[in-house]
Coordinates of C-alpha atoms in Angstrom, one line a residue:
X1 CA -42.4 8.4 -18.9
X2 CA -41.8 8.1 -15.3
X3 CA -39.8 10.2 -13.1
X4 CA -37.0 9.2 -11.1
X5 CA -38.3 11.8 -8.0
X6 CA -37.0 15.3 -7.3
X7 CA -33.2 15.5 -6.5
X8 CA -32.6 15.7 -2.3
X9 CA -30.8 18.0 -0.8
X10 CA -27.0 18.2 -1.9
X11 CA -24.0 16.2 0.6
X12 CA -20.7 18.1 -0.4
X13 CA -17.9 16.2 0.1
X14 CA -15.5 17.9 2.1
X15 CA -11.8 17.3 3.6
X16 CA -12.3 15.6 7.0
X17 CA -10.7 17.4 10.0
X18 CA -10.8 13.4 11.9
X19 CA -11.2 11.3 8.9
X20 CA -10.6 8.1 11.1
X21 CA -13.9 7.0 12.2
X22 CA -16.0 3.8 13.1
X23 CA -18.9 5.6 11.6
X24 CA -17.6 4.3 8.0
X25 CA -18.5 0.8 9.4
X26 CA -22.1 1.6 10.1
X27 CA -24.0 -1.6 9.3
X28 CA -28.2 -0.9 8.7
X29 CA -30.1 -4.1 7.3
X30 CA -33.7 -3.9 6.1
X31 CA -35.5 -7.4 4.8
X32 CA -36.4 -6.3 1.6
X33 CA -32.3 -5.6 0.9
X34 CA -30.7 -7.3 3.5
X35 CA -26.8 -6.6 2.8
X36 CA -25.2 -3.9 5.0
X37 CA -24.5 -0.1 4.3
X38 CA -21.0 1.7 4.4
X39 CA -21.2 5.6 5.3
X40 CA -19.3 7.8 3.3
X41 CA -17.5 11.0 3.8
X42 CA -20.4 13.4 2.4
X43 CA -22.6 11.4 5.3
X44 CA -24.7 9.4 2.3
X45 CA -25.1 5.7 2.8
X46 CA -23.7 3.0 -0.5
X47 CA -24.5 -0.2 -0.2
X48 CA -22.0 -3.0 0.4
X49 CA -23.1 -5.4 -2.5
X50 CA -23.9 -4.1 -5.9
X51 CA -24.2 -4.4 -9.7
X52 CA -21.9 -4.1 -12.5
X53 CA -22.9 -3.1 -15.7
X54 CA -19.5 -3.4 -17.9
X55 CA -20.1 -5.9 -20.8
X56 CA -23.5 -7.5 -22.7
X57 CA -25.2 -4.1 -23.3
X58 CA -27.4 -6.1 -25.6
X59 CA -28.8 -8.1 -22.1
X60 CA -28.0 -4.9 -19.3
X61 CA -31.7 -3.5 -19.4
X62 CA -33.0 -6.5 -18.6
X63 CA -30.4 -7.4 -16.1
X64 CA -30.5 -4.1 -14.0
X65 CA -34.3 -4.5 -13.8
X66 CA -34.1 -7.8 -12.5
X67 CA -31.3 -6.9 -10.0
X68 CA -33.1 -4.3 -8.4
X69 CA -36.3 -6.4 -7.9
X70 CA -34.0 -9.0 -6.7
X71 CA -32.9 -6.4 -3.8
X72 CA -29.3 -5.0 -5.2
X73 CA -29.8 -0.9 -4.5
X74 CA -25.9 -0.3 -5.9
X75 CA -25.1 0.1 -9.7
X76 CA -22.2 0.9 -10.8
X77 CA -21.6 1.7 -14.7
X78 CA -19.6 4.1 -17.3
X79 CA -19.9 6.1 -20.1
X80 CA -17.5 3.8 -22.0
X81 CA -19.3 0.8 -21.2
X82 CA -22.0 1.9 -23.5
X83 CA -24.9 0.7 -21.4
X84 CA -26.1 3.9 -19.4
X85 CA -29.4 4.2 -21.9
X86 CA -30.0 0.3 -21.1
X87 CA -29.2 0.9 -17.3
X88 CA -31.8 4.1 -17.7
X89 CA -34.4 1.7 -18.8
X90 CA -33.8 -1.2 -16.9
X91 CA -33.9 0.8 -13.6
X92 CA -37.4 2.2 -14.9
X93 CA -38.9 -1.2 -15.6
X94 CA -37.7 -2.2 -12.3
X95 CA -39.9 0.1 -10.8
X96 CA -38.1 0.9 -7.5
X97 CA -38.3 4.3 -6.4
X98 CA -34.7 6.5 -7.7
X99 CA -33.6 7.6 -4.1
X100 CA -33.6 4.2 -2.9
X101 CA -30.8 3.7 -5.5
X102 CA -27.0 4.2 -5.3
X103 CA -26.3 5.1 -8.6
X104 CA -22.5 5.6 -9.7
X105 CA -21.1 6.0 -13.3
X106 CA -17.8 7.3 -14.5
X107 CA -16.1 9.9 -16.9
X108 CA -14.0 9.1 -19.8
X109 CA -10.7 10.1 -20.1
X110 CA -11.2 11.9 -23.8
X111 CA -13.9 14.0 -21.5
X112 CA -11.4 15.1 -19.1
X113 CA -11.0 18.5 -20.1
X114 CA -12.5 21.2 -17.6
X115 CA -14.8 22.6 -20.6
X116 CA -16.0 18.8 -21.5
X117 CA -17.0 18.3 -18.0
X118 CA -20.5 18.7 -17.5
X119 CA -20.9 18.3 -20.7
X120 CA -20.4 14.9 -20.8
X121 CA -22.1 14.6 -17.3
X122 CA -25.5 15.8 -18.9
X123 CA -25.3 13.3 -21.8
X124 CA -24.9 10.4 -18.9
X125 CA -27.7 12.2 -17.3
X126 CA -30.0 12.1 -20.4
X127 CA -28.9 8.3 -21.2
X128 CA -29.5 7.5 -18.0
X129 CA -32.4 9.5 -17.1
X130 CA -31.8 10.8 -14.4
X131 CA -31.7 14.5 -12.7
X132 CA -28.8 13.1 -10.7
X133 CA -26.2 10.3 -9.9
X134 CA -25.2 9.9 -6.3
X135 CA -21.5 9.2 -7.6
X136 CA -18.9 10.8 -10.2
X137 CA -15.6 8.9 -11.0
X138 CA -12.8 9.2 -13.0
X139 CA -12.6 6.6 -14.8
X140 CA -8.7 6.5 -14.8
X141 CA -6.1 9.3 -14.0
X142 CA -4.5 9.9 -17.6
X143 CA -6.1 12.7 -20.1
X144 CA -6.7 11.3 -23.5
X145 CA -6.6 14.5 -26.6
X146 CA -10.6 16.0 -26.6
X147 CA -12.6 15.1 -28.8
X148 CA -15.7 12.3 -30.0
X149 CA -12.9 9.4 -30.3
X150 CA -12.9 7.4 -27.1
X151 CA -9.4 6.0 -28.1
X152 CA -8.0 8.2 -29.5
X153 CA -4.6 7.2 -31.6
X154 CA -1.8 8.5 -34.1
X155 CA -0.6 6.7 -37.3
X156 CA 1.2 4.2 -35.5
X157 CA -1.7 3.6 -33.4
X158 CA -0.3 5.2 -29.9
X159 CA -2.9 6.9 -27.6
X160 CA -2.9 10.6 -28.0
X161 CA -3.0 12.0 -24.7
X162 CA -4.4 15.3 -23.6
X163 CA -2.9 18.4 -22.1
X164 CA -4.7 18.8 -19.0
X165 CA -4.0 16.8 -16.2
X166 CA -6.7 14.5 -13.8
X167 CA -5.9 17.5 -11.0
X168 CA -7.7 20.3 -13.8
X169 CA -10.9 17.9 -14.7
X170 CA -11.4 16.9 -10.4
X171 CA -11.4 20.6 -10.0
X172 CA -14.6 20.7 -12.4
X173 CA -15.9 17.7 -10.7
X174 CA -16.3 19.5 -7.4
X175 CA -18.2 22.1 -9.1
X176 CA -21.1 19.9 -10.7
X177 CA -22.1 18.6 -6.7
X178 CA -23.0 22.4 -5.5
X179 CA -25.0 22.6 -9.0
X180 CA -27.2 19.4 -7.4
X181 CA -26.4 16.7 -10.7
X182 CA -23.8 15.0 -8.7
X183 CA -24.0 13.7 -4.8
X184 CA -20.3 12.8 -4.3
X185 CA -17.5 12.7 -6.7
X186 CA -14.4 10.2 -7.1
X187 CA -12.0 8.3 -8.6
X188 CA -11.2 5.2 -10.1
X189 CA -7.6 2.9 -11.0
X190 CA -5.5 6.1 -9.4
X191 CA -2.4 5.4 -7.2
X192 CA -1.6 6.6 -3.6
X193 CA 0.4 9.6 -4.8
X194 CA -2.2 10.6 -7.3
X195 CA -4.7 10.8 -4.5
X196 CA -2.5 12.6 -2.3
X197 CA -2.2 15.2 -5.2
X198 CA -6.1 15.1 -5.3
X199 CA -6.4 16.2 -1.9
X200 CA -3.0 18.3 -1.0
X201 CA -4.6 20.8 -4.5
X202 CA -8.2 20.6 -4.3
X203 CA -11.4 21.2 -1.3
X204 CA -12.5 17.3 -1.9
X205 CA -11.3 14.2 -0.5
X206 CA -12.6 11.6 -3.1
X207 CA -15.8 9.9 -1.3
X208 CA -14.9 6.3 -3.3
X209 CA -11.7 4.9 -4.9
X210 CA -13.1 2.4 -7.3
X211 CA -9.8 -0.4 -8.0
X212 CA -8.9 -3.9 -8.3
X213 CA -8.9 -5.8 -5.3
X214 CA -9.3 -9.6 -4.7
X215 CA -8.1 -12.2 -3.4
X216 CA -5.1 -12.4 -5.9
X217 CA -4.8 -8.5 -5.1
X218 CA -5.7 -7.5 -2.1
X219 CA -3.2 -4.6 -1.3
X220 CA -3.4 -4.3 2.2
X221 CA -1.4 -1.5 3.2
X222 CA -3.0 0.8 0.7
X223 CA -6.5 -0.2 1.4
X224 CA -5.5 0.8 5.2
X225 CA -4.2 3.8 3.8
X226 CA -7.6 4.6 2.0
X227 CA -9.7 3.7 5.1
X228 CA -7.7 6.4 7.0
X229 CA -8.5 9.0 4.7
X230 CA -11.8 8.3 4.9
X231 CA -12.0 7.1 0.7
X232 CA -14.6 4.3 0.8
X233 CA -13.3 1.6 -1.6
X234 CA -15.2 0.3 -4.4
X235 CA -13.8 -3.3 -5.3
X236 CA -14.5 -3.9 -9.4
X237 CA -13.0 -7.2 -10.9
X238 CA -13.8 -9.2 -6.9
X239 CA -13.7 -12.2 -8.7
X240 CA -10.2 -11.4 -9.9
X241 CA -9.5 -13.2 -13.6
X242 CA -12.7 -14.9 -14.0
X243 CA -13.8 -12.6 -16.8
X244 CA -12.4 -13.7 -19.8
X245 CA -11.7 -9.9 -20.6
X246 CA -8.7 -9.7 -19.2
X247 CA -7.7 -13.1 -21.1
X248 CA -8.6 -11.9 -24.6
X249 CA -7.8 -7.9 -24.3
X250 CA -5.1 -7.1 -26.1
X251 CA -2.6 -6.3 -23.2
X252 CA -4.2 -9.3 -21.3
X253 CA -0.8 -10.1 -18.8
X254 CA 0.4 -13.3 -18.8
X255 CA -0.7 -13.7 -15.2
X256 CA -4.0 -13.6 -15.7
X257 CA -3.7 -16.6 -17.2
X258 CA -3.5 -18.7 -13.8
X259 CA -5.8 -20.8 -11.6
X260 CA -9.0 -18.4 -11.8
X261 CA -10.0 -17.6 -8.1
X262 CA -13.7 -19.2 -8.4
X263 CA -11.3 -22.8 -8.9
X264 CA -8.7 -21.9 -6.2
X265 CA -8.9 -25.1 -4.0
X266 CA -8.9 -23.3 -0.5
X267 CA -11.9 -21.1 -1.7
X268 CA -13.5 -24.2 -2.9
X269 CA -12.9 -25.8 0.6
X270 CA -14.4 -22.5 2.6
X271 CA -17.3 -22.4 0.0
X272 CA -18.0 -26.5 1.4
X273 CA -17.7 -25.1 5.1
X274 CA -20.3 -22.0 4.8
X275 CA -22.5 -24.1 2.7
X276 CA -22.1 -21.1 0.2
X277 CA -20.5 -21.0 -3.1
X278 CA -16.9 -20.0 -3.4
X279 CA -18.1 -16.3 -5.3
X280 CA -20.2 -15.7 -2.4
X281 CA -17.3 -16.4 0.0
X282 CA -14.8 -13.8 -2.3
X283 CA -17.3 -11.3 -1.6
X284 CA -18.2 -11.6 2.0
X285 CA -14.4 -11.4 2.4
X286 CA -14.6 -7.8 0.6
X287 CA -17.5 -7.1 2.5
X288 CA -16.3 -8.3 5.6
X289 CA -13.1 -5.9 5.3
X290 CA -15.8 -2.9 4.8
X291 CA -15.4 -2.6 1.0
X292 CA -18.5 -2.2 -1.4
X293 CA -18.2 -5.1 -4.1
X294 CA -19.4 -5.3 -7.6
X295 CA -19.7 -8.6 -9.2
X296 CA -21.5 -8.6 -12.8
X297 CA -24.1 -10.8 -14.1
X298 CA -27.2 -11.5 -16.5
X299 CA -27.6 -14.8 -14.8
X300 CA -31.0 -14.5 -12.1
X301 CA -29.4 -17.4 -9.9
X302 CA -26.4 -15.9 -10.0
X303 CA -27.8 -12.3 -9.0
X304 CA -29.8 -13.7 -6.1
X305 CA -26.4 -15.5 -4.7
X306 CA -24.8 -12.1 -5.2
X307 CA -28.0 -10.4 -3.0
X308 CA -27.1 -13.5 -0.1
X309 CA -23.3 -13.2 -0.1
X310 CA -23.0 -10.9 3.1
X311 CA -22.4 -13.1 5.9
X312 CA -19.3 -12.9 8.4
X313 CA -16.2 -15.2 8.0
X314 CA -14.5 -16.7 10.7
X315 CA -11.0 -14.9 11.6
X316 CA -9.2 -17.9 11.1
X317 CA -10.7 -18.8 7.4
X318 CA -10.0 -14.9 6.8
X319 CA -6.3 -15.9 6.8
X320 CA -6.2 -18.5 4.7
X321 CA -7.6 -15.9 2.2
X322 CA -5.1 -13.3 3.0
X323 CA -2.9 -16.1 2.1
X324 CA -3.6 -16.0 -1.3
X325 CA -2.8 -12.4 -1.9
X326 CA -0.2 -13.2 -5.1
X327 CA 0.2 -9.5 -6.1
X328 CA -1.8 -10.4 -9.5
X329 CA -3.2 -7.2 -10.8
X330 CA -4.9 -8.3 -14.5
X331 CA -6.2 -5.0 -14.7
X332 CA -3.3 -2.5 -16.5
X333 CA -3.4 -1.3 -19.7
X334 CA -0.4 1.0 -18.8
X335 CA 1.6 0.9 -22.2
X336 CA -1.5 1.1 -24.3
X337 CA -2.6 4.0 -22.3
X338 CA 1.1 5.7 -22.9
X339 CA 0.6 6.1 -19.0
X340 CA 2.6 4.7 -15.7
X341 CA -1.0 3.6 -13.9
X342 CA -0.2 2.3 -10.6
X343 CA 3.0 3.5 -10.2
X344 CA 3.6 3.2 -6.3
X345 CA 1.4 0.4 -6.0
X346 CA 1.5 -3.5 -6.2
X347 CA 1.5 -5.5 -8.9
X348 CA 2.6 -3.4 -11.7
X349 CA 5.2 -6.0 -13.4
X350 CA 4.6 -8.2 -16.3
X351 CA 2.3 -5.4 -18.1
X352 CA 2.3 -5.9 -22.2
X353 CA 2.1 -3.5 -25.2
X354 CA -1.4 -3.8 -27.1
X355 CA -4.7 -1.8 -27.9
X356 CA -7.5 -2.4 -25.5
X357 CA -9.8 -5.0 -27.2

């Protein structure tokens, strides 16, 4: 079987003593890759456009193969996405080298405990065979009870939560990057508060912040906020409500429901003006704001306009996107989770009772 190379030298994220910095924005292009580079807080380099891997594990291997020979060198996936043994194999069969890869997956919240830790980290090593990832995320900030059950639930079928807190399971985080498996460690779907808790108790400011932002939700103010800490953001769901996930879930929001961004007229009009196509235009927006993005697909034309959607927009057309900011956040499964997420963030209203689907 072929090895994914020796792991390099570890990057320990630290707290920043200046965390303000242009160096975030550092742009390197190479022609075999040609989308730009953000630097994060541990000094490592992630790579503005990636991959998603959430959904069709029967087609991921496959898809993660032909992404990287296509040029993508971000993926992004999760242990409860069920795919890391397909992403293992497609990133073999690709047959690009492991250190030119960003690799980032995620912790699930019945693995939060400080004793399930690593644990669970070596199993997403083994699936995904690899010595290393160069990212660790929570996946969300509540604690659901230990144990095998990803979901797990009482008679009436309410979550049962856990008794640590996210605080207890980032303090074991920090200790798997000095043990070389992990790179850089953050967080995923927290709130502003939560993060300040992150860094006011613990050694690490989170490297990433993976959350919802498009143009439908583009929270401003806290992505400001973020950048000033010197947390790179990670945008999932760019395209906003186009997966039909957060139509079907069962605490799908009545908002997501509306126009889906990829048919929002003014897009449509930009999309005519750059000779691109309007999901090319929603990430060079992201991009452009010095976010990573990561759009999913199987599709090969679809991954190739992925690879060519880093271009600049004109200030003016940047605007009119900003003008679409609606607060819409389809992503919150708050009162299935038994948890407040987002609590001192936008777009919280209009969330509805029902198990994940």
């Amino acid at each position: 079987m072929k090895s994914w190379g020796a792991v390099r030298a570890v990057c320990r994220p630290t707290r920043l003593s200046n965390p303000v910095t242009t160096s975030r924005f550092r742009s390197t292009r190479s022609i075999a890759t040609a989308p730009r580079r953000f630097t994060l807080n541990t000094g490592a380099s992630i790579p503005a456009i990636g991959f998603g891997t959430f959904q069709d594990p029967e087609a991921q291997e496959d898809a993660v193969s032909r992404a990287l020979r296509a040029g993508l060198r971000l993926i992004d996936t999760a242990q409860v996405y069920h795919v890391e043994k397909q992403v293992g194999r497609g990133f073999r069969a690709s047959g690009v080298p492991r250190e030119d890869v960003f690799l980032g997956t995620k912790l699930w919240c019945n693995n939060y405990h400080p004793d399930d830790v690593e644990a669970a980290l070596d199993r997403s090593l083994r699936d995904l065979d690899t010595p290393y990832v160069d990212l660790l995320m929570m996946h969300y900030p509540v604690t659901f009870r230990r144990g095998t059950d990803e979901f797990p639930r009482d008679a009436r079928g309410k979550m049962l939560l856990g008794e640590t807190t996210y605080l207890d399971t980032w303090r074991a985080m920090e200790t798997l990057v000095a043990k070389g498996k992990v790179r850089a460690i953050g967080v995923s779907n927290f709130c502003k508060s939560e993060l300040e808790t992150l860094m006011r108790e613990s050694s690490t400011v989170p490297a990433v912040h993976q959350m919802e932002v498009h143009p439908y939700l583009q929270q401003r103010s806290f992505n400001d906020w973020l950048l000033a800490q010197g947390i790179h953001v990670v945008q999932f769901s760019p395209l906003g409500n186009m997966n039909d996930f957060y139509r079907a879930t069962g605490w799908s929001k009545e908002v997501s429901h509306m126009t889906r961004v990829i048919d929002q007229p003014a897009l449509r009009a930009l999309a005519a003006k750059y000779g691109k196509s309007v999901v090319q235009v929603v990430l060079a927006w992201g991009v452009g704001a010095g976010r990573s993005v990561i759009p999913k697909s199987t599709v090969d034309w679809q991954i190739r306009e992925n690879v060519e959607a880093d271009f600049a927009l004109e200030p003016a057309d940047v605007e009119i996107i900003e003008a679409l900011d609606m607060q819409a956040r389809f992503n919150d499964p708050s009162l299935d989770y038994q948890y407040r997420l987002y609590s001192d963030l936008e777009g919280t209203e209009g969330a509805r009772d029902g198990k994940t689907h």
